[in-house]
Amino acid sequence: QVEFYTTLTLLHMLTSVCVQGICIKAGCDGKLDSDKKFDKCGVCGGDNQSCKKISGMFTKPCYRVFFKHERSCLKCSFLLFSNGYNFVVTLPTGASNIDIRQGGYRGMVSDENYLAVKNRHGKYLLNGNYVVSAVERDLLLKGTLLRYSGTSTSVEILQATRPLQEPLTVEVLSVGKMTPPRIRYSFYIDATDTHTPTHPPHTRPHTL
């Protein structure tokens, strides 16, 4: 009996087939004789032609206040630097090759800004309720491995290779002396997909 499943390792994800308890590497389609691989946007056997890179920077959390413009459109007004959890970016369903980095203020190991992740139901999966993880963590989310570096490094890193099966919200928890965070993020989406990533008005998103 052959059982198809996804094996998670500390360094990467391998699509494997289990035969009598022995794991044998297979293609992304689960076939032993296949050399198919996932492309940058997570399409099995894809050629990267439909991949679009989304990247941006978050440097200053703030409250957002919307008011009506004279032409009935919405305009955003920024208030002061806010303590607590601040929205950074929404990672849409299908986002892959995710790389998010929060550099410590002036190279500090702990600048009192911490990455946080919650699911679409608002439940925190990482660094929620003002409790942060100082050590490395691996989060398994419906077949996708999300790797977190922990807070004990000068650069906090959050990464995932395989496509997300559900949207995630990335936030930054700012406490203490309120040094400004400096977060860079990038990920790939399938350009033919209808899901659109959400950016706060004070980030600078870029697409390639």
PDB file of C-alpha atoms in Angstrom:
ATOM      1  CA  GLN A   1       0.000   0.000   0.000  1.00  0.00           C
ATOM      2  CA  VAL A   2       1.283   3.415  -0.990  1.00  0.00           C
ATOM      3  CA  GLU A   3       0.305   6.418   1.098  1.00  0.00           C
ATOM      4  CA  PHE A   4       0.778   9.947  -0.218  1.00  0.00           C
ATOM      5  CA  TYR A   5       1.603  12.646   2.302  1.00  0.00           C
ATOM      6  CA  THR A   6       3.770  15.674   2.850  1.00  0.00           C
ATOM      7  CA  THR A   7       6.890  15.348   4.993  1.00  0.00           C
ATOM      8  CA  LEU A   8       8.019  18.402   6.921  1.00  0.00           C
ATOM      9  CA  THR A   9      11.683  18.910   7.744  1.00  0.00           C
ATOM     10  CA  LEU A  10      13.461  21.700   9.564  1.00  0.00           C
ATOM     11  CA  LEU A  11      15.017  23.010   6.377  1.00  0.00           C
ATOM     12  CA  HIS A  12      12.467  22.434   3.674  1.00  0.00           C
ATOM     13  CA  MET A  13       9.379  20.572   2.558  1.00  0.00           C
ATOM     14  CA  LEU A  14       9.597  17.398   0.544  1.00  0.00           C
ATOM     15  CA  THR A  15       6.640  15.794  -1.187  1.00  0.00           C
ATOM     16  CA  SER A  16       7.148  12.121  -0.418  1.00  0.00           C
ATOM     17  CA  VAL A  17       5.578   8.724  -0.789  1.00  0.00           C
ATOM     18  CA  CYS A  18       5.585   6.270   2.104  1.00  0.00           C
ATOM     19  CA  VAL A  19       6.100   2.623   1.151  1.00  0.00           C
ATOM     20  CA  GLN A  20       6.093   0.189   4.084  1.00  0.00           C
ATOM     21  CA  GLY A  21       7.305   2.868   6.439  1.00  0.00           C
ATOM     22  CA  ILE A  22      10.097   4.112   4.159  1.00  0.00           C
ATOM     23  CA  CYS A  23       9.885   7.643   2.759  1.00  0.00           C
ATOM     24  CA  ILE A  24      10.780   7.987  -0.905  1.00  0.00           C
ATOM     25  CA  LYS A  25      11.063  11.381  -2.564  1.00  0.00           C
ATOM     26  CA  ALA A  26       8.544  11.958  -5.319  1.00  0.00           C
ATOM     27  CA  GLY A  27       7.418  14.757  -7.581  1.00  0.00           C
ATOM     28  CA  CYS A  28       5.025  17.430  -6.386  1.00  0.00           C
ATOM     29  CA  ASP A  29       2.253  15.399  -8.020  1.00  0.00           C
ATOM     30  CA  GLY A  30       2.996  12.496  -5.653  1.00  0.00           C
ATOM     31  CA  LYS A  31       4.359  10.166  -8.329  1.00  0.00           C
ATOM     32  CA  LEU A  32       7.626   8.286  -7.775  1.00  0.00           C
ATOM     33  CA  ASP A  33       8.777   8.609 -11.360  1.00  0.00           C
ATOM     34  CA  SER A  34       7.915  12.293 -11.607  1.00  0.00           C
ATOM     35  CA  ASP A  35      10.419  15.149 -11.532  1.00  0.00           C
ATOM     36  CA  LYS A  36       7.755  17.826 -11.284  1.00  0.00           C
ATOM     37  CA  LYS A  37       8.476  20.630  -8.829  1.00  0.00           C
ATOM     38  CA  PHE A  38       6.550  23.571  -7.445  1.00  0.00           C
ATOM     39  CA  ASP A  39       7.344  26.884  -9.088  1.00  0.00           C
ATOM     40  CA  LYS A  40       7.694  30.150  -7.154  1.00  0.00           C
ATOM     41  CA  CYS A  41       3.956  30.641  -6.804  1.00  0.00           C
ATOM     42  CA  GLY A  42       3.358  27.055  -5.720  1.00  0.00           C
ATOM     43  CA  VAL A  43       2.007  25.610  -8.967  1.00  0.00           C
ATOM     44  CA  CYS A  44       3.033  21.972  -9.392  1.00  0.00           C
ATOM     45  CA  GLY A  45       4.933  21.685 -12.663  1.00  0.00           C
ATOM     46  CA  GLY A  46       4.560  25.417 -13.245  1.00  0.00           C
ATOM     47  CA  ASP A  47       7.036  27.549 -15.189  1.00  0.00           C
ATOM     48  CA  ASN A  48       6.802  30.748 -13.080  1.00  0.00           C
ATOM     49  CA  GLN A  49       5.093  32.538 -15.973  1.00  0.00           C
ATOM     50  CA  SER A  50       1.952  33.211 -13.944  1.00  0.00           C
ATOM     51  CA  CYS A  51       3.850  34.198 -10.789  1.00  0.00           C
ATOM     52  CA  LYS A  52       3.686  37.722  -9.417  1.00  0.00           C
ATOM     53  CA  LYS A  53       5.936  38.916  -6.611  1.00  0.00           C
ATOM     54  CA  ILE A  54       4.435  41.118  -3.926  1.00  0.00           C
ATOM     55  CA  SER A  55       6.832  43.029  -1.697  1.00  0.00           C
ATOM     56  CA  GLY A  56       6.706  45.989   0.612  1.00  0.00           C
ATOM     57  CA  MET A  57       8.003  47.681   3.724  1.00  0.00           C
ATOM     58  CA  PHE A  58       6.359  48.614   7.012  1.00  0.00           C
ATOM     59  CA  THR A  59       8.150  51.223   9.071  1.00  0.00           C
ATOM     60  CA  LYS A  60       5.624  53.005  11.233  1.00  0.00           C
ATOM     61  CA  PRO A  61       2.534  51.504  12.872  1.00  0.00           C
ATOM     62  CA  CYS A  62      -0.333  53.879  13.391  1.00  0.00           C
ATOM     63  CA  TYR A  63      -4.059  54.011  13.879  1.00  0.00           C
ATOM     64  CA  ARG A  64      -6.073  54.570  10.738  1.00  0.00           C
ATOM     65  CA  VAL A  65      -8.956  57.017  10.625  1.00  0.00           C
ATOM     66  CA  PHE A  66     -11.083  57.311   7.508  1.00  0.00           C
ATOM     67  CA  PHE A  67     -13.212  60.276   6.536  1.00  0.00           C
ATOM     68  CA  LYS A  68     -15.125  61.303   3.454  1.00  0.00           C
ATOM     69  CA  HIS A  69     -13.310  63.294   0.836  1.00  0.00           C
ATOM     70  CA  GLU A  70     -15.145  65.969  -1.139  1.00  0.00           C
ATOM     71  CA  ARG A  71     -15.485  63.524  -4.022  1.00  0.00           C
ATOM     72  CA  SER A  72     -16.998  60.800  -1.806  1.00  0.00           C
ATOM     73  CA  CYS A  73     -13.835  58.727  -1.746  1.00  0.00           C
ATOM     74  CA  LEU A  74     -12.028  57.614   1.395  1.00  0.00           C
ATOM     75  CA  LYS A  75      -8.846  59.227   2.570  1.00  0.00           C
ATOM     76  CA  CYS A  76      -6.620  57.994   5.401  1.00  0.00           C
ATOM     77  CA  SER A  77      -5.377  60.164   8.232  1.00  0.00           C
ATOM     78  CA  PHE A  78      -2.574  58.939  10.500  1.00  0.00           C
ATOM     79  CA  LEU A  79      -2.457  59.325  14.242  1.00  0.00           C
ATOM     80  CA  LEU A  80       0.535  58.891  16.507  1.00  0.00           C
ATOM     81  CA  PHE A  81       2.720  55.811  16.860  1.00  0.00           C
ATOM     82  CA  SER A  82       0.559  53.211  18.659  1.00  0.00           C
ATOM     83  CA  ASN A  83       1.321  50.688  21.363  1.00  0.00           C
ATOM     84  CA  GLY A  84       0.082  47.108  20.942  1.00  0.00           C
ATOM     85  CA  TYR A  85      -0.725  45.140  17.799  1.00  0.00           C
ATOM     86  CA  ASN A  86      -0.537  46.913  14.431  1.00  0.00           C
ATOM     87  CA  PHE A  87      -1.584  45.612  11.029  1.00  0.00           C
ATOM     88  CA  VAL A  88       1.254  44.957   8.554  1.00  0.00           C
ATOM     89  CA  VAL A  89      -0.075  42.893   5.648  1.00  0.00           C
ATOM     90  CA  THR A  90      -2.584  40.193   4.763  1.00  0.00           C
ATOM     91  CA  LEU A  91      -1.124  37.063   3.170  1.00  0.00           C
ATOM     92  CA  PRO A  92      -3.817  35.758   0.810  1.00  0.00           C
ATOM     93  CA  THR A  93      -4.748  32.159   0.182  1.00  0.00           C
ATOM     94  CA  GLY A  94      -2.196  30.758  -2.272  1.00  0.00           C
ATOM     95  CA  ALA A  95       0.680  33.013  -1.184  1.00  0.00           C
ATOM     96  CA  SER A  96       3.961  31.088  -1.381  1.00  0.00           C
ATOM     97  CA  ASN A  97       7.698  31.598  -0.877  1.00  0.00           C
ATOM     98  CA  ILE A  98       6.869  33.993   1.945  1.00  0.00           C
ATOM     99  CA  ASP A  99       9.735  35.927   3.505  1.00  0.00           C
ATOM    100  CA  ILE A 100       9.106  38.468   6.268  1.00  0.00           C
ATOM    101  CA  ARG A 101      11.918  40.122   8.231  1.00  0.00           C
ATOM    102  CA  GLN A 102      11.806  42.530  11.150  1.00  0.00           C
ATOM    103  CA  GLY A 103      15.196  44.124  11.690  1.00  0.00           C
ATOM    104  CA  GLY A 104      16.019  45.177  15.233  1.00  0.00           C
ATOM    105  CA  TYR A 105      16.230  48.932  15.725  1.00  0.00           C
ATOM    106  CA  ARG A 106      19.861  49.936  15.079  1.00  0.00           C
ATOM    107  CA  GLY A 107      20.862  46.258  15.193  1.00  0.00           C
ATOM    108  CA  MET A 108      19.377  45.628  18.627  1.00  0.00           C
ATOM    109  CA  VAL A 109      18.584  41.996  19.464  1.00  0.00           C
ATOM    110  CA  SER A 110      15.399  43.094  21.204  1.00  0.00           C
ATOM    111  CA  ASP A 111      13.879  46.384  20.071  1.00  0.00           C
ATOM    112  CA  GLU A 112      10.517  45.492  21.598  1.00  0.00           C
ATOM    113  CA  ASN A 113       8.833  44.987  18.222  1.00  0.00           C
ATOM    114  CA  TYR A 114       7.684  41.440  17.479  1.00  0.00           C
ATOM    115  CA  LEU A 115       6.034  39.786  14.487  1.00  0.00           C
ATOM    116  CA  ALA A 116       2.638  38.221  15.141  1.00  0.00           C
ATOM    117  CA  VAL A 117       0.331  36.075  13.005  1.00  0.00           C
ATOM    118  CA  LYS A 118      -3.367  35.360  13.265  1.00  0.00           C
ATOM    119  CA  ASN A 119      -5.802  33.369  11.138  1.00  0.00           C
ATOM    120  CA  ARG A 120      -8.935  34.561   9.384  1.00  0.00           C
ATOM    121  CA  HIS A 121     -10.971  33.962  12.526  1.00  0.00           C
ATOM    122  CA  GLY A 122      -8.822  36.376  14.497  1.00  0.00           C
ATOM    123  CA  LYS A 123      -7.061  33.671  16.507  1.00  0.00           C
ATOM    124  CA  TYR A 124      -3.371  34.310  17.101  1.00  0.00           C
ATOM    125  CA  LEU A 125      -1.080  31.540  15.871  1.00  0.00           C
ATOM    126  CA  LEU A 126       2.145  33.299  16.821  1.00  0.00           C
ATOM    127  CA  ASN A 127       3.071  35.826  19.503  1.00  0.00           C
ATOM    128  CA  GLY A 128      -0.498  36.614  20.498  1.00  0.00           C
ATOM    129  CA  ASN A 129      -1.898  37.926  23.789  1.00  0.00           C
ATOM    130  CA  TYR A 130       1.357  39.772  24.503  1.00  0.00           C
ATOM    131  CA  VAL A 131       3.290  36.494  24.867  1.00  0.00           C
ATOM    132  CA  VAL A 132       6.233  36.098  22.465  1.00  0.00           C
ATOM    133  CA  SER A 133       8.454  33.145  21.583  1.00  0.00           C
ATOM    134  CA  ALA A 134      12.188  33.694  22.057  1.00  0.00           C
ATOM    135  CA  VAL A 135      13.088  30.386  20.372  1.00  0.00           C
ATOM    136  CA  GLU A 136      12.589  28.981  16.883  1.00  0.00           C
ATOM    137  CA  ARG A 137       9.155  27.586  16.108  1.00  0.00           C
ATOM    138  CA  ASP A 138       7.652  25.597  13.264  1.00  0.00           C
ATOM    139  CA  LEU A 139       3.923  26.056  12.674  1.00  0.00           C
ATOM    140  CA  LEU A 140       2.062  23.489  10.580  1.00  0.00           C
ATOM    141  CA  LEU A 141      -0.934  25.146   8.951  1.00  0.00           C
ATOM    142  CA  LYS A 142      -3.016  22.820   6.782  1.00  0.00           C
ATOM    143  CA  GLY A 143      -0.047  21.384   4.898  1.00  0.00           C
ATOM    144  CA  THR A 144       2.057  24.535   4.927  1.00  0.00           C
ATOM    145  CA  LEU A 145       5.076  24.900   7.197  1.00  0.00           C
ATOM    146  CA  LEU A 146       5.580  28.373   8.637  1.00  0.00           C
ATOM    147  CA  ARG A 147       9.047  28.792  10.160  1.00  0.00           C
ATOM    148  CA  TYR A 148       9.746  31.415  12.789  1.00  0.00           C
ATOM    149  CA  SER A 149      13.215  32.422  13.963  1.00  0.00           C
ATOM    150  CA  GLY A 150      12.212  33.510  17.462  1.00  0.00           C
ATOM    151  CA  THR A 151      12.883  36.891  19.033  1.00  0.00           C
ATOM    152  CA  SER A 152      16.411  36.181  20.282  1.00  0.00           C
ATOM    153  CA  THR A 153      18.046  37.358  17.031  1.00  0.00           C
ATOM    154  CA  SER A 154      18.729  40.837  15.649  1.00  0.00           C
ATOM    155  CA  VAL A 155      16.531  39.997  12.647  1.00  0.00           C
ATOM    156  CA  GLU A 156      13.198  38.271  13.217  1.00  0.00           C
ATOM    157  CA  ILE A 157      12.338  36.006  10.281  1.00  0.00           C
ATOM    158  CA  LEU A 158       9.075  34.381   9.228  1.00  0.00           C
ATOM    159  CA  GLN A 159       9.137  32.099   6.166  1.00  0.00           C
ATOM    160  CA  ALA A 160       7.024  29.573   4.287  1.00  0.00           C
ATOM    161  CA  THR A 161       7.635  27.817   0.977  1.00  0.00           C
ATOM    162  CA  ARG A 162       4.381  26.090   0.080  1.00  0.00           C
ATOM    163  CA  PRO A 163       1.150  27.962  -0.779  1.00  0.00           C
ATOM    164  CA  LEU A 164      -1.088  28.983   2.099  1.00  0.00           C
ATOM    165  CA  GLN A 165      -4.397  27.158   2.283  1.00  0.00           C
ATOM    166  CA  GLU A 166      -6.050  30.054   4.095  1.00  0.00           C
ATOM    167  CA  PRO A 167      -5.318  33.781   4.483  1.00  0.00           C
ATOM    168  CA  LEU A 168      -3.179  34.990   7.372  1.00  0.00           C
ATOM    169  CA  THR A 169      -2.811  38.420   8.916  1.00  0.00           C
ATOM    170  CA  VAL A 170       0.668  39.598   9.874  1.00  0.00           C
ATOM    171  CA  GLU A 171       0.928  42.179  12.634  1.00  0.00           C
ATOM    172  CA  VAL A 172       3.690  43.743  14.680  1.00  0.00           C
ATOM    173  CA  LEU A 173       3.471  43.946  18.455  1.00  0.00           C
ATOM    174  CA  SER A 174       5.074  47.186  19.644  1.00  0.00           C
ATOM    175  CA  VAL A 175       5.716  47.606  23.371  1.00  0.00           C
ATOM    176  CA  GLY A 176       8.140  49.264  25.770  1.00  0.00           C
ATOM    177  CA  LYS A 177      10.182  52.196  24.482  1.00  0.00           C
ATOM    178  CA  MET A 178       8.332  52.208  21.157  1.00  0.00           C
ATOM    179  CA  THR A 179      11.306  52.119  18.805  1.00  0.00           C
ATOM    180  CA  PRO A 180      10.058  52.104  15.193  1.00  0.00           C
ATOM    181  CA  PRO A 181       9.814  48.677  13.508  1.00  0.00           C
ATOM    182  CA  ARG A 182      11.366  48.066  10.102  1.00  0.00           C
ATOM    183  CA  ILE A 183       9.648  45.170   8.386  1.00  0.00           C
ATOM    184  CA  ARG A 184      10.267  43.950   4.855  1.00  0.00           C
ATOM    185  CA  TYR A 185       7.983  41.331   3.340  1.00  0.00           C
ATOM    186  CA  SER A 186       7.729  39.488   0.044  1.00  0.00           C
ATOM    187  CA  PHE A 187       5.745  36.577  -1.335  1.00  0.00           C
ATOM    188  CA  TYR A 188       4.503  35.191  -4.636  1.00  0.00           C
ATOM    189  CA  ILE A 189       0.961  34.730  -5.852  1.00  0.00           C
ATOM    190  CA  ASP A 190      -0.530  33.206  -8.973  1.00  0.00           C
ATOM    191  CA  ALA A 191      -1.383  36.160 -11.208  1.00  0.00           C
ATOM    192  CA  THR A 192      -4.398  34.267 -12.526  1.00  0.00           C
ATOM    193  CA  ASP A 193      -5.803  33.997  -8.997  1.00  0.00           C
ATOM    194  CA  THR A 194      -8.485  36.453  -7.932  1.00  0.00           C
ATOM    195  CA  HIS A 195      -7.200  36.834  -4.355  1.00  0.00           C
ATOM    196  CA  THR A 196      -5.693  40.246  -3.711  1.00  0.00           C
ATOM    197  CA  PRO A 197      -3.235  40.990  -0.890  1.00  0.00           C
ATOM    198  CA  THR A 198      -4.161  43.789   1.483  1.00  0.00           C
ATOM    199  CA  HIS A 199      -1.666  46.508   2.353  1.00  0.00           C
ATOM    200  CA  PRO A 200      -2.165  49.244   4.916  1.00  0.00           C
ATOM    201  CA  PRO A 201      -1.916  52.731   3.367  1.00  0.00           C
ATOM    202  CA  HIS A 202       1.387  53.443   5.135  1.00  0.00           C
ATOM    203  CA  THR A 203       3.298  50.545   3.553  1.00  0.00           C
ATOM    204  CA  ARG A 204       4.967  50.669   0.185  1.00  0.00           C
ATOM    205  CA  PRO A 205       3.907  47.556  -1.793  1.00  0.00           C
ATOM    206  CA  HIS A 206       5.597  46.637  -5.045  1.00  0.00           C
ATOM    207  CA  THR A 207       4.748  44.036  -7.659  1.00  0.00           C
ATOM    208  CA  LEU A 208       7.015  42.503 -10.235  1.00  0.00           C
TER     209      LEU A 208
END
